[in-house]
Structures are given as C-alpha cells and as structure tokens.
Amino acid sequence: MTTTPSRPRAGVAPGGLSLLGHAWQLHARPLEFLSSLPAHGDLVRIGMGPWPAYVVCRPDAARQMLTDSRTFDKGGPFFDKARVLFGSSLPMAAWREHGWQRRQMQPAFQPGRIGGYAVVMGEEVDRMTSAWKPGQRLDVTAALTTLTLRIVTRSVLAAQAGDSAVAEVLESLHAVIDGIYQHVMLPLGPLYRLPTRGNLRYRRACTRLHRAIDDIIAARRAAPGEHDLVSMLLAAHDDDTGEPMSDEDIRDQLMVMIGAGFETTANTLVLALWLISQHTKAREQLHAEVDATLGGRTATPADPSGGATASASATSSSSRR
C-alpha cells in the first residue's frame, strides 16, 4: 500500500541580514549553517544576498525537484552570474536545451572510454605520490585538488599535462570559481567593476581561461584527432536547426565539465583519508587488500572492483605517507 507524501513544511532560516541575507553564514560556516536548516522546515527560505532562495530539506521533495525539470527549471541569481562565464552549457541549460546537449556529450562517458581515463588517473597518481617521502607533512586538500584538476583537465581536453594550454587552465580555474562564488554570495553590485586586486585577478583569470580553451578548440578543428569530447562537440549539430555548435558554445561546455569535475572529487578523497586515519583496523585491512591485489603496481579497470580498487590504491598510498 502506497501513501501520499505529506505536504512539505515551509520555514524561514533565522539570522538573515537586510542586504546580505545569509551570505555570511554560507561563506563562513556553510556546513554548519546548511545542517541547521531541517530544524526550520522541509522547504526553508534563505537570503542569497537580497534574493530569496529555498533549500529543500526532505528527500522526497528533493527527488521531485531534481526529476521534474519542466516545473523546476533553472534560473535565479546564481545561474545569471554563472552564465556570464559558462554560457548555456549543460548544467546551465534550461530543460528544452538540456536533452540535446546531453545526447551530444554522453558517448564520452560510456563504459568503453573509462579505460582511457583510468590510464590518465594512474599516471597522475604516480606523478604525485612519487615525490612524497615518509614522514613528510602535506596539505592533503591542496595536493588532491591539484590531482583531480589535472586528471579532469587531461581527460576532458584530451591533451598532455605538459601542454601550455592545460597549465593555463590549471592556473586560472581556481580564481574563476572563487570569483563566481563571491559574486553570487556577496551582492556588492557596482563594486565588482572597481579595479581592485581581487576584481582584476578574477577578470584576468576569466580571459586566460577562455583563451586557453579557445586555443585547444582551434588546434583540434585544424587537425582532428581521436574521438574525444572535443571532437564530439565539434561534430555536434542541433536536432532542430542542423546548425553546429559555435566555438563559444563548445568552450562553455568544456569549461563547465572541467569546473564541475574536480573539487567535489578532491573533497571526497580528503574525507576518505581522514576517516581512514581515524580507524586503525580499517586502514590495516585496506593496506593488506591493496598489497595483495596490486603488489605495488598501479591499478587498472581490469583489477577486482575496477575503479574502486584504483581509488583504494591512491588512498592507501596517500595514507601510508
């Protein structure tokens, strides 16, 4: 027997300020603030600067919002700010455009292509850990953020890590993402047009990032290579109009794929390392399993558990040092 979900309880988060809303709480203590919201309702209104936003705190309501894209379409100040940089790329696209864009990019993520990405992952893990020494103190968050950014940049752009364009992407992306977050969270309006050090850093990073990816697209258009994501986007045509993607549209897709693919992964790995460090028995079991399965070599998708073993290999290597 199925039951109809009850109507969500609406609430308002306390502590909002007249112009900033809850921007300071989101900036200074985001996990603590967001974790406190379910106590105030299932749908909790917060202030994103002067704009209202609603945080969905109940699983069935979150599922409805994420699966009914026609009703809950994308919009609001965050998307308005992000589209300045990312255009109408896949995460930014409204539901009418989203389906077509997804079909063009989906072949790059089919199982048959994972082996190539795994090679890149192994190379980058080996490059990072080969420089580590026993007893060395490391900023693990910084190290793993650089690792995942190098992996996703090489995988998405199908370029070598030593390429100048990839190095430019690596250098610029952090400043760009930090700038977008600040523009959304802190509604300072015209102040962002002043030539302050932070504003200039953000603008220059945006320009460098655009130029680097444009150079990669131009090079691939002049000399088509393997069937990678860049080539797929170059060959894509709109189902209705038959028009190909512009270089600007392709650049937006590549930028957002890189931007969305590294920080969340790095944070997950950092949390995994911390949890392993807190549980001696689990750490010993992990080391024993990796040693028995790999014997010191880099994991591949053919190993038991596939990608899970590769992740465990990197995590085990990190937790030993």
mmCIF file of C-alpha atoms in Angstrom:
data_model
loop_
_atom_site.group_PDB
_atom_site.id
_atom_site.type_symbol
_atom_site.label_atom_id
_atom_site.label_comp_id
_atom_site.label_asym_id
_atom_site.label_seq_id
_atom_site.Cartn_x
_atom_site.Cartn_y
_atom_site.Cartn_z
ATOM 1 C CA MET A 1 0.000 0.000 0.000
ATOM 2 C CA THR A 2 1.415 3.370 -1.011
ATOM 3 C CA THR A 3 0.878 6.546 0.908
ATOM 4 C CA THR A 4 0.794 10.085 -0.410
ATOM 5 C CA PRO A 5 3.661 12.192 0.970
ATOM 6 C CA SER A 6 2.554 14.852 3.383
ATOM 7 C CA ARG A 7 2.692 18.469 2.359
ATOM 8 C CA PRO A 8 6.177 19.919 2.978
ATOM 9 C CA ARG A 9 6.503 22.256 5.935
ATOM 10 C CA ALA A 10 7.712 25.711 4.956
ATOM 11 C CA GLY A 11 10.043 27.713 7.156
ATOM 12 C CA VAL A 12 12.464 30.622 7.246
ATOM 13 C CA ALA A 13 16.093 30.457 8.359
ATOM 14 C CA PRO A 14 16.896 32.828 11.226
ATOM 15 C CA GLY A 15 19.754 35.285 11.257
ATOM 16 C CA GLY A 16 19.368 36.918 7.855
ATOM 17 C CA LEU A 17 20.594 40.472 7.306
ATOM 18 C CA SER A 18 18.793 43.105 5.239
ATOM 19 C CA LEU A 19 21.261 43.264 2.309
ATOM 20 C CA LEU A 20 23.451 40.204 2.793
ATOM 21 C CA GLY A 21 20.720 37.751 3.693
ATOM 22 C CA HIS A 22 22.518 34.595 4.848
ATOM 23 C CA ALA A 23 25.573 35.185 2.650
ATOM 24 C CA TRP A 24 27.922 35.424 5.608
ATOM 25 C CA GLN A 25 26.758 32.129 7.124
ATOM 26 C CA LEU A 26 27.113 30.418 3.739
ATOM 27 C CA HIS A 27 30.598 31.841 3.330
ATOM 28 C CA ALA A 28 31.976 31.423 6.857
ATOM 29 C CA ARG A 29 30.360 28.180 8.070
ATOM 30 C CA PRO A 30 28.449 26.580 5.187
ATOM 31 C CA LEU A 31 28.179 23.020 6.558
ATOM 32 C CA GLU A 32 27.046 24.132 9.990
ATOM 33 C CA PHE A 33 24.507 26.541 8.511
ATOM 34 C CA LEU A 34 23.033 24.127 5.962
ATOM 35 C CA SER A 35 22.883 21.300 8.524
ATOM 36 C CA SER A 36 20.803 23.514 10.799
ATOM 37 C CA LEU A 37 18.081 24.196 8.224
ATOM 38 C CA PRO A 38 15.955 20.997 8.512
ATOM 39 C CA ALA A 39 15.021 22.071 12.040
ATOM 40 C CA HIS A 40 13.164 25.011 10.485
ATOM 41 C CA GLY A 41 11.115 23.110 7.887
ATOM 42 C CA ASP A 42 11.128 20.924 4.795
ATOM 43 C CA LEU A 43 11.392 23.935 2.476
ATOM 44 C CA VAL A 44 13.443 26.648 4.150
ATOM 45 C CA ARG A 45 13.759 30.155 2.750
ATOM 46 C CA ILE A 46 17.186 31.764 2.981
ATOM 47 C CA GLY A 47 18.598 35.010 1.631
ATOM 48 C CA MET A 48 21.191 34.815 -1.153
ATOM 49 C CA GLY A 49 22.122 38.430 -0.727
ATOM 50 C CA PRO A 50 18.882 40.360 -1.365
ATOM 51 C CA TRP A 51 17.336 37.429 -3.291
ATOM 52 C CA PRO A 52 15.231 34.709 -1.653
ATOM 53 C CA ALA A 53 16.137 31.067 -2.224
ATOM 54 C CA TYR A 54 14.633 27.834 -0.931
ATOM 55 C CA VAL A 55 16.623 24.915 0.470
ATOM 56 C CA VAL A 56 14.868 21.554 0.087
ATOM 57 C CA CYS A 57 15.415 19.546 3.263
ATOM 58 C CA ARG A 58 13.200 16.493 2.653
ATOM 59 C CA PRO A 59 14.314 13.587 0.420
ATOM 60 C CA ASP A 60 11.061 13.057 -1.485
ATOM 61 C CA ALA A 61 10.762 16.781 -2.197
ATOM 62 C CA ALA A 62 14.397 16.901 -3.356
ATOM 63 C CA ARG A 63 13.733 13.972 -5.705
ATOM 64 C CA GLN A 64 10.676 15.681 -7.173
ATOM 65 C CA MET A 65 12.621 18.890 -7.741
ATOM 66 C CA LEU A 66 15.542 17.105 -9.425
ATOM 67 C CA THR A 67 13.442 14.872 -11.692
ATOM 68 C CA ASP A 68 10.689 17.297 -12.763
ATOM 69 C CA SER A 69 12.854 19.712 -14.725
ATOM 70 C CA ARG A 70 9.923 21.299 -16.567
ATOM 71 C CA THR A 71 8.368 22.531 -13.341
ATOM 72 C CA PHE A 72 11.610 23.233 -11.503
ATOM 73 C CA ASP A 73 13.630 24.803 -14.303
ATOM 74 C CA LYS A 74 16.985 26.527 -13.830
ATOM 75 C CA GLY A 75 17.099 30.225 -13.066
ATOM 76 C CA GLY A 76 17.829 32.853 -10.462
ATOM 77 C CA PRO A 77 20.854 34.932 -9.480
ATOM 78 C CA PHE A 78 23.328 32.043 -9.295
ATOM 79 C CA PHE A 79 22.605 30.916 -12.850
ATOM 80 C CA ASP A 80 22.522 34.512 -14.084
ATOM 81 C CA LYS A 81 26.027 35.085 -12.702
ATOM 82 C CA ALA A 82 27.387 31.695 -13.763
ATOM 83 C CA ARG A 83 26.074 32.046 -17.337
ATOM 84 C CA VAL A 84 28.318 35.068 -17.805
ATOM 85 C CA LEU A 85 31.204 32.606 -17.731
ATOM 86 C CA PHE A 86 29.652 29.237 -18.641
ATOM 87 C CA GLY A 87 27.024 30.353 -21.157
ATOM 88 C CA SER A 88 24.128 27.932 -21.752
ATOM 89 C CA SER A 89 26.263 24.839 -21.200
ATOM 90 C CA LEU A 90 24.846 21.574 -19.884
ATOM 91 C CA PRO A 91 24.469 22.439 -16.166
ATOM 92 C CA MET A 92 23.231 25.934 -17.049
ATOM 93 C CA ALA A 93 20.802 24.920 -19.813
ATOM 94 C CA ALA A 94 17.049 25.041 -19.327
ATOM 95 C CA TRP A 95 15.186 21.770 -19.845
ATOM 96 C CA ARG A 96 14.449 22.381 -23.548
ATOM 97 C CA GLU A 97 18.172 22.609 -24.378
ATOM 98 C CA HIS A 98 19.440 20.157 -21.806
ATOM 99 C CA GLY A 99 18.315 16.946 -23.510
ATOM 100 C CA TRP A 100 20.007 17.730 -26.839
ATOM 101 C CA GLN A 101 23.245 18.806 -25.183
ATOM 102 C CA ARG A 102 23.322 15.682 -23.041
ATOM 103 C CA ARG A 103 22.918 13.416 -26.061
ATOM 104 C CA GLN A 104 25.916 15.043 -27.744
ATOM 105 C CA MET A 105 28.183 14.532 -24.738
ATOM 106 C CA GLN A 106 27.001 11.170 -23.460
ATOM 107 C CA PRO A 107 29.251 8.998 -25.686
ATOM 108 C CA ALA A 108 32.315 10.429 -23.932
ATOM 109 C CA PHE A 109 31.160 8.771 -20.703
ATOM 110 C CA GLN A 110 30.264 5.303 -21.949
ATOM 111 C CA PRO A 111 31.977 2.314 -20.258
ATOM 112 C CA GLY A 112 34.273 1.676 -23.221
ATOM 113 C CA ARG A 113 36.010 5.011 -22.688
ATOM 114 C CA ILE A 114 36.683 4.574 -18.969
ATOM 115 C CA GLY A 115 39.909 2.629 -19.608
ATOM 116 C CA GLY A 116 41.494 5.651 -21.253
ATOM 117 C CA TYR A 117 40.526 7.882 -18.353
ATOM 118 C CA ALA A 118 41.916 5.293 -15.911
ATOM 119 C CA VAL A 119 45.310 5.479 -17.625
ATOM 120 C CA VAL A 120 45.367 9.231 -17.038
ATOM 121 C CA MET A 121 44.349 8.728 -13.402
ATOM 122 C CA GLY A 122 47.147 6.226 -12.834
ATOM 123 C CA GLU A 123 49.758 8.456 -14.430
ATOM 124 C CA GLU A 124 48.753 11.446 -12.347
ATOM 125 C CA VAL A 125 48.561 9.466 -9.077
ATOM 126 C CA ASP A 126 52.053 8.057 -9.736
ATOM 127 C CA ARG A 127 53.406 11.514 -10.581
ATOM 128 C CA MET A 128 52.015 12.980 -7.345
ATOM 129 C CA THR A 129 52.943 10.204 -4.906
ATOM 130 C CA SER A 130 56.431 9.578 -6.350
ATOM 131 C CA ALA A 131 57.535 12.909 -4.897
ATOM 132 C CA TRP A 132 56.223 12.130 -1.388
ATOM 133 C CA LYS A 133 58.580 10.968 1.371
ATOM 134 C CA PRO A 134 57.854 9.034 4.607
ATOM 135 C CA GLY A 135 57.182 11.445 7.461
ATOM 136 C CA GLN A 136 56.612 14.397 5.127
ATOM 137 C CA ARG A 137 53.868 16.834 6.155
ATOM 138 C CA LEU A 138 51.449 17.630 3.327
ATOM 139 C CA ASP A 139 48.491 19.885 2.674
ATOM 140 C CA VAL A 140 46.332 16.974 1.538
ATOM 141 C CA THR A 141 43.433 19.144 0.375
ATOM 142 C CA ALA A 142 45.702 21.191 -1.893
ATOM 143 C CA ALA A 143 47.501 18.097 -3.210
ATOM 144 C CA LEU A 144 44.332 16.186 -4.058
ATOM 145 C CA THR A 145 42.630 19.248 -5.542
ATOM 146 C CA THR A 146 45.595 19.664 -7.903
ATOM 147 C CA LEU A 147 45.497 15.935 -8.668
ATOM 148 C CA THR A 148 41.806 15.837 -9.593
ATOM 149 C CA LEU A 149 42.071 19.062 -11.576
ATOM 150 C CA ARG A 150 44.961 17.666 -13.635
ATOM 151 C CA ILE A 151 43.054 14.430 -14.245
ATOM 152 C CA VAL A 152 39.809 16.062 -15.337
ATOM 153 C CA THR A 153 41.613 18.638 -17.474
ATOM 154 C CA ARG A 154 43.600 15.989 -19.327
ATOM 155 C CA SER A 155 40.547 13.736 -19.684
ATOM 156 C CA VAL A 156 38.159 16.418 -20.938
ATOM 157 C CA LEU A 157 40.637 18.194 -23.211
ATOM 158 C CA ALA A 158 42.473 15.024 -24.311
ATOM 159 C CA ALA A 159 45.746 16.944 -24.037
ATOM 160 C CA GLN A 160 49.025 16.162 -22.339
ATOM 161 C CA ALA A 161 49.586 17.508 -18.838
ATOM 162 C CA GLY A 162 52.648 19.405 -20.020
ATOM 163 C CA ASP A 163 50.735 21.353 -22.668
ATOM 164 C CA SER A 164 50.804 25.089 -22.058
ATOM 165 C CA ALA A 165 47.023 25.322 -22.530
ATOM 166 C CA VAL A 166 46.407 22.747 -19.798
ATOM 167 C CA ALA A 167 48.806 24.574 -17.473
ATOM 168 C CA GLU A 168 46.893 27.804 -18.139
ATOM 169 C CA VAL A 169 43.587 26.124 -17.309
ATOM 170 C CA LEU A 170 45.028 24.750 -14.067
ATOM 171 C CA GLU A 171 46.323 28.172 -13.032
ATOM 172 C CA SER A 172 43.181 30.136 -13.874
ATOM 173 C CA LEU A 173 40.302 27.910 -12.831
ATOM 174 C CA HIS A 174 40.605 28.340 -9.064
ATOM 175 C CA ALA A 175 40.459 32.122 -9.337
ATOM 176 C CA VAL A 176 37.458 31.940 -11.665
ATOM 177 C CA ILE A 177 35.400 29.627 -9.444
ATOM 178 C CA ASP A 178 36.232 31.631 -6.313
ATOM 179 C CA GLY A 179 35.182 34.800 -8.127
ATOM 180 C CA ILE A 180 31.824 33.370 -9.237
ATOM 181 C CA TYR A 181 31.060 32.183 -5.702
ATOM 182 C CA GLN A 182 31.869 35.596 -4.269
ATOM 183 C CA HIS A 183 29.764 37.406 -6.869
ATOM 184 C CA VAL A 184 26.753 35.213 -6.031
ATOM 185 C CA MET A 185 27.120 35.178 -2.256
ATOM 186 C CA LEU A 186 28.088 38.813 -1.688
ATOM 187 C CA PRO A 187 25.824 41.195 -3.642
ATOM 188 C CA LEU A 188 28.228 44.120 -3.976
ATOM 189 C CA GLY A 189 26.919 45.134 -7.403
ATOM 190 C CA PRO A 190 28.918 48.003 -8.967
ATOM 191 C CA LEU A 191 31.804 47.419 -6.545
ATOM 192 C CA TYR A 192 32.804 44.384 -8.613
ATOM 193 C CA ARG A 193 33.587 46.740 -11.502
ATOM 194 C CA LEU A 194 36.219 48.628 -9.495
ATOM 195 C CA PRO A 195 39.873 47.856 -10.371
ATOM 196 C CA THR A 196 40.623 46.181 -7.041
ATOM 197 C CA ARG A 197 43.211 43.413 -6.796
ATOM 198 C CA GLY A 198 40.523 40.743 -6.401
ATOM 199 C CA ASN A 199 38.395 42.015 -9.275
ATOM 200 C CA LEU A 200 41.375 42.293 -11.605
ATOM 201 C CA ARG A 201 42.538 38.797 -10.658
ATOM 202 C CA TYR A 202 39.100 37.396 -11.497
ATOM 203 C CA ARG A 203 38.841 39.193 -14.851
ATOM 204 C CA ARG A 204 42.341 38.204 -15.925
ATOM 205 C CA ALA A 205 41.702 34.585 -14.924
ATOM 206 C CA CYS A 206 38.494 34.532 -17.000
ATOM 207 C CA THR A 207 40.348 35.934 -20.009
ATOM 208 C CA ARG A 208 43.224 33.452 -19.675
ATOM 209 C CA LEU A 209 40.842 30.531 -19.230
ATOM 210 C CA HIS A 210 38.813 31.463 -22.323
ATOM 211 C CA ARG A 211 41.946 31.934 -24.409
ATOM 212 C CA ALA A 212 43.494 28.623 -23.335
ATOM 213 C CA ILE A 213 40.422 26.562 -24.202
ATOM 214 C CA ASP A 214 39.854 28.502 -27.432
ATOM 215 C CA ASP A 215 43.404 27.579 -28.474
ATOM 216 C CA ILE A 216 42.688 23.895 -27.865
ATOM 217 C CA ILE A 217 39.448 24.045 -29.888
ATOM 218 C CA ALA A 218 41.183 25.832 -32.772
ATOM 219 C CA ALA A 219 44.013 23.301 -32.822
ATOM 220 C CA ARG A 220 41.580 20.372 -32.815
ATOM 221 C CA ARG A 221 39.452 21.916 -35.546
ATOM 222 C CA ALA A 222 42.562 22.383 -37.702
ATOM 223 C CA ALA A 223 43.843 18.843 -37.034
ATOM 224 C CA PRO A 224 41.058 16.482 -35.902
ATOM 225 C CA GLY A 225 42.279 13.821 -33.505
ATOM 226 C CA GLU A 226 40.761 10.889 -31.689
ATOM 227 C CA HIS A 227 37.063 10.551 -30.895
ATOM 228 C CA ASP A 228 37.184 12.519 -27.654
ATOM 229 C CA LEU A 229 34.821 15.043 -26.089
ATOM 230 C CA VAL A 230 36.255 17.988 -28.036
ATOM 231 C CA SER A 231 35.829 16.125 -31.331
ATOM 232 C CA MET A 232 32.281 15.078 -30.410
ATOM 233 C CA LEU A 233 31.291 18.661 -29.719
ATOM 234 C CA LEU A 234 32.890 19.849 -32.952
ATOM 235 C CA ALA A 235 30.788 17.293 -34.844
ATOM 236 C CA ALA A 236 27.529 18.002 -32.997
ATOM 237 C CA HIS A 237 24.549 19.516 -34.841
ATOM 238 C CA ASP A 238 21.292 20.823 -33.405
ATOM 239 C CA ASP A 239 18.441 18.335 -33.941
ATOM 240 C CA ASP A 240 16.004 21.061 -34.997
ATOM 241 C CA THR A 241 18.108 23.536 -36.964
ATOM 242 C CA GLY A 242 21.001 21.368 -38.128
ATOM 243 C CA GLU A 243 23.403 24.098 -37.006
ATOM 244 C CA PRO A 244 26.736 23.051 -35.463
ATOM 245 C CA MET A 245 27.874 24.262 -32.079
ATOM 246 C CA SER A 246 29.810 27.512 -32.182
ATOM 247 C CA ASP A 247 33.323 27.615 -30.766
ATOM 248 C CA GLU A 248 31.937 29.690 -27.909
ATOM 249 C CA ASP A 249 29.328 27.022 -27.095
ATOM 250 C CA ILE A 250 31.984 24.301 -27.200
ATOM 251 C CA ARG A 251 34.240 26.332 -24.931
ATOM 252 C CA ASP A 252 31.392 26.770 -22.427
ATOM 253 C CA GLN A 253 30.759 23.013 -22.353
ATOM 254 C CA LEU A 254 34.434 22.202 -21.794
ATOM 255 C CA MET A 255 34.854 24.829 -19.100
ATOM 256 C CA VAL A 256 31.896 23.637 -17.084
ATOM 257 C CA MET A 257 32.899 19.985 -17.400
ATOM 258 C CA ILE A 258 36.333 20.824 -16.012
ATOM 259 C CA GLY A 259 34.991 23.143 -13.311
ATOM 260 C CA ALA A 260 32.385 20.663 -12.068
ATOM 261 C CA GLY A 261 34.649 17.633 -12.111
ATOM 262 C CA PHE A 262 37.496 18.264 -9.702
ATOM 263 C CA GLU A 263 36.663 19.928 -6.380
ATOM 264 C CA THR A 264 33.871 17.574 -5.276
ATOM 265 C CA THR A 265 36.064 14.559 -6.082
ATOM 266 C CA ALA A 266 39.010 16.033 -4.204
ATOM 267 C CA ASN A 267 36.869 16.761 -1.143
ATOM 268 C CA THR A 268 35.555 13.176 -1.160
ATOM 269 C CA LEU A 269 39.113 11.810 -1.247
ATOM 270 C CA VAL A 270 40.187 14.120 1.575
ATOM 271 C CA LEU A 271 37.287 12.934 3.733
ATOM 272 C CA ALA A 272 38.136 9.295 2.912
ATOM 273 C CA LEU A 273 41.731 9.831 4.047
ATOM 274 C CA TRP A 274 40.590 11.458 7.274
ATOM 275 C CA LEU A 275 38.166 8.617 8.024
ATOM 276 C CA ILE A 276 40.870 6.015 7.338
ATOM 277 C CA SER A 277 43.237 7.844 9.669
ATOM 278 C CA GLN A 278 40.652 7.547 12.454
ATOM 279 C CA HIS A 279 40.115 3.778 12.156
ATOM 280 C CA THR A 280 43.256 1.678 12.552
ATOM 281 C CA LYS A 281 41.655 -1.683 11.757
ATOM 282 C CA ALA A 282 40.038 -0.428 8.542
ATOM 283 C CA ARG A 283 43.334 1.171 7.491
ATOM 284 C CA GLU A 284 45.243 -2.065 8.024
ATOM 285 C CA GLN A 285 42.642 -4.044 6.081
ATOM 286 C CA LEU A 286 42.826 -1.532 3.230
ATOM 287 C CA HIS A 287 46.629 -1.732 3.069
ATOM 288 C CA ALA A 288 46.546 -5.534 3.104
ATOM 289 C CA GLU A 289 43.935 -5.715 0.335
ATOM 290 C CA VAL A 290 45.781 -3.273 -1.914
ATOM 291 C CA ASP A 291 49.110 -5.042 -1.345
ATOM 292 C CA ALA A 292 47.579 -8.446 -2.107
ATOM 293 C CA THR A 293 45.730 -7.253 -5.210
ATOM 294 C CA LEU A 294 48.279 -4.923 -6.787
ATOM 295 C CA GLY A 295 51.654 -5.819 -5.325
ATOM 296 C CA GLY A 296 52.935 -2.282 -5.732
ATOM 297 C CA ARG A 297 51.766 -1.613 -9.294
ATOM 298 C CA THR A 298 49.202 0.953 -10.435
ATOM 299 C CA ALA A 299 45.603 -0.251 -10.524
ATOM 300 C CA THR A 300 43.685 -0.655 -13.790
ATOM 301 C CA PRO A 301 39.965 -1.102 -14.545
ATOM 302 C CA ALA A 302 40.674 -4.838 -15.064
ATOM 303 C CA ASP A 303 41.520 -5.304 -11.382
ATOM 304 C CA PRO A 304 38.840 -6.595 -8.972
ATOM 305 C CA SER A 305 36.357 -3.840 -8.135
ATOM 306 C CA GLY A 306 37.625 -1.786 -11.091
ATOM 307 C CA GLY A 307 37.653 1.901 -10.258
ATOM 308 C CA ALA A 308 37.124 1.182 -6.574
ATOM 309 C CA THR A 309 40.485 -0.594 -6.459
ATOM 310 C CA ALA A 310 42.141 2.300 -8.284
ATOM 311 C CA SER A 311 40.715 4.746 -5.738
ATOM 312 C CA ALA A 312 41.792 2.480 -2.876
ATOM 313 C CA SER A 313 45.295 2.274 -4.349
ATOM 314 C CA ALA A 314 45.656 6.045 -4.388
ATOM 315 C CA THR A 315 44.063 6.383 -0.954
ATOM 316 C CA SER A 316 46.239 3.639 0.539
ATOM 317 C CA SER A 317 49.366 5.178 -0.943
ATOM 318 C CA SER A 318 48.368 8.548 0.497
ATOM 319 C CA SER A 319 47.539 7.217 3.961
ATOM 320 C CA ARG A 320 50.917 5.470 4.309
ATOM 321 C CA ARG A 321 52.952 8.633 3.779
#
